[in-house]
Amino acid sequence: VTTVFPKVPDYICHFHFLRDIGKDLFDFEYRTIRRYTRSFNIRVTLNKVEKVLQPLFGLIVLTLIFLPKNKELKNKCFSFILRSSRKRVINIKGR
């Protein structure tokens, strides 16, 4: 660029610069992880777990917002959310 436009400053976008460095440094590891996730069908299981846990995270946020002072009630809500999430994740795994 400097040979064609010698007096124009050349700026590099930090995002693209770091992305390109990341590709150079971790390309082999990234391809290896993708190969394993495809061969073991991990994405399907993770998508199922995500669908189950997403509403529970919403409940946790609502609990934090609306019950900030009542610790006993907040703890009961959290324990209920955690118990129900464990049951749902176990059902996804087929146990």
Coordinates of C-alpha atoms in Angstrom, one line a residue:
V1 CA 0.0 0.0 0.0
T2 CA 2.8 2.4 0.8
T3 CA 4.3 1.9 -2.7
V4 CA 1.1 2.9 -4.4
F5 CA 0.0 5.6 -1.9
P6 CA 3.2 6.8 -0.3
K7 CA 1.8 9.8 1.7
V8 CA -1.4 8.0 2.9
P9 CA -1.1 6.5 6.4
D10 CA -1.9 2.8 6.6
Y11 CA -4.1 1.7 9.5
I12 CA -4.7 -1.8 10.7
C13 CA -8.0 -2.8 12.4
H14 CA -7.2 -4.4 15.8
F15 CA -10.0 -6.9 15.4
H16 CA -8.8 -8.2 12.1
F17 CA -5.2 -8.2 13.1
L18 CA -5.9 -10.3 16.3
R19 CA -8.2 -12.6 14.4
D20 CA -5.5 -13.3 11.8
I21 CA -2.9 -13.9 14.4
G22 CA -5.3 -16.3 16.2
K23 CA -5.8 -18.2 13.0
D24 CA -2.1 -18.5 12.5
L25 CA -1.4 -19.6 16.1
F26 CA -4.4 -22.0 16.7
D27 CA -5.4 -23.3 13.4
F28 CA -4.3 -26.8 14.1
E29 CA -5.9 -27.0 17.5
Y30 CA -9.1 -25.5 16.1
R31 CA -9.3 -28.1 13.4
T32 CA -8.6 -30.9 15.9
I33 CA -11.4 -29.8 18.2
R34 CA -13.8 -29.5 15.3
R35 CA -12.9 -33.0 14.1
Y36 CA -13.6 -34.5 17.6
T37 CA -16.9 -32.6 18.0
R38 CA -18.1 -33.9 14.7
S39 CA -16.9 -37.5 15.3
F40 CA -18.5 -37.7 18.8
N41 CA -21.7 -35.7 17.9
I42 CA -21.0 -33.3 20.7
R43 CA -22.9 -30.4 19.2
V44 CA -26.2 -32.2 19.3
T45 CA -25.8 -33.0 23.0
L46 CA -24.7 -29.4 23.7
N47 CA -27.6 -28.0 21.8
K48 CA -30.1 -30.1 23.8
V49 CA -28.5 -29.0 27.1
E50 CA -28.6 -25.4 26.0
K51 CA -32.3 -25.6 25.2
V52 CA -33.0 -27.0 28.7
L53 CA -30.7 -24.6 30.6
Q54 CA -31.6 -21.4 28.8
P55 CA -35.0 -20.9 30.6
L56 CA -33.3 -21.8 33.9
F57 CA -30.8 -19.0 33.5
G58 CA -33.7 -16.7 33.0
L59 CA -35.1 -17.8 36.3
I60 CA -31.8 -17.2 38.0
V61 CA -31.7 -13.7 36.7
L62 CA -35.3 -13.0 37.8
T63 CA -34.5 -14.4 41.2
L64 CA -31.5 -12.1 41.5
I65 CA -33.5 -9.0 40.4
F66 CA -36.7 -9.5 42.4
L67 CA -35.5 -11.2 45.6
P68 CA -32.3 -9.2 46.5
K69 CA -33.1 -8.8 50.2
N70 CA -34.8 -12.1 51.2
K71 CA -31.8 -14.5 51.4
E72 CA -33.8 -17.5 52.6
L73 CA -36.3 -17.3 49.8
K74 CA -33.6 -16.6 47.3
N75 CA -31.7 -19.7 48.5
K76 CA -34.8 -21.8 48.2
C77 CA -35.4 -20.6 44.6
F78 CA -31.7 -21.3 43.7
S79 CA -31.9 -24.8 45.1
F80 CA -35.1 -25.5 43.2
I81 CA -33.6 -24.2 40.0
L82 CA -30.5 -26.3 40.4
R83 CA -32.4 -29.5 41.3
S84 CA -34.7 -29.1 38.3
S85 CA -31.7 -28.4 36.0
R86 CA -30.0 -31.6 37.1
K87 CA -33.0 -33.7 36.4
R88 CA -33.4 -32.2 33.0
V89 CA -29.8 -32.7 32.0
I90 CA -29.9 -36.3 33.2
N91 CA -33.0 -36.9 31.1
I92 CA -31.1 -35.5 28.0
K93 CA -28.3 -38.0 28.6
G94 CA -30.8 -40.8 28.7
R95 CA -30.2 -42.0 32.3

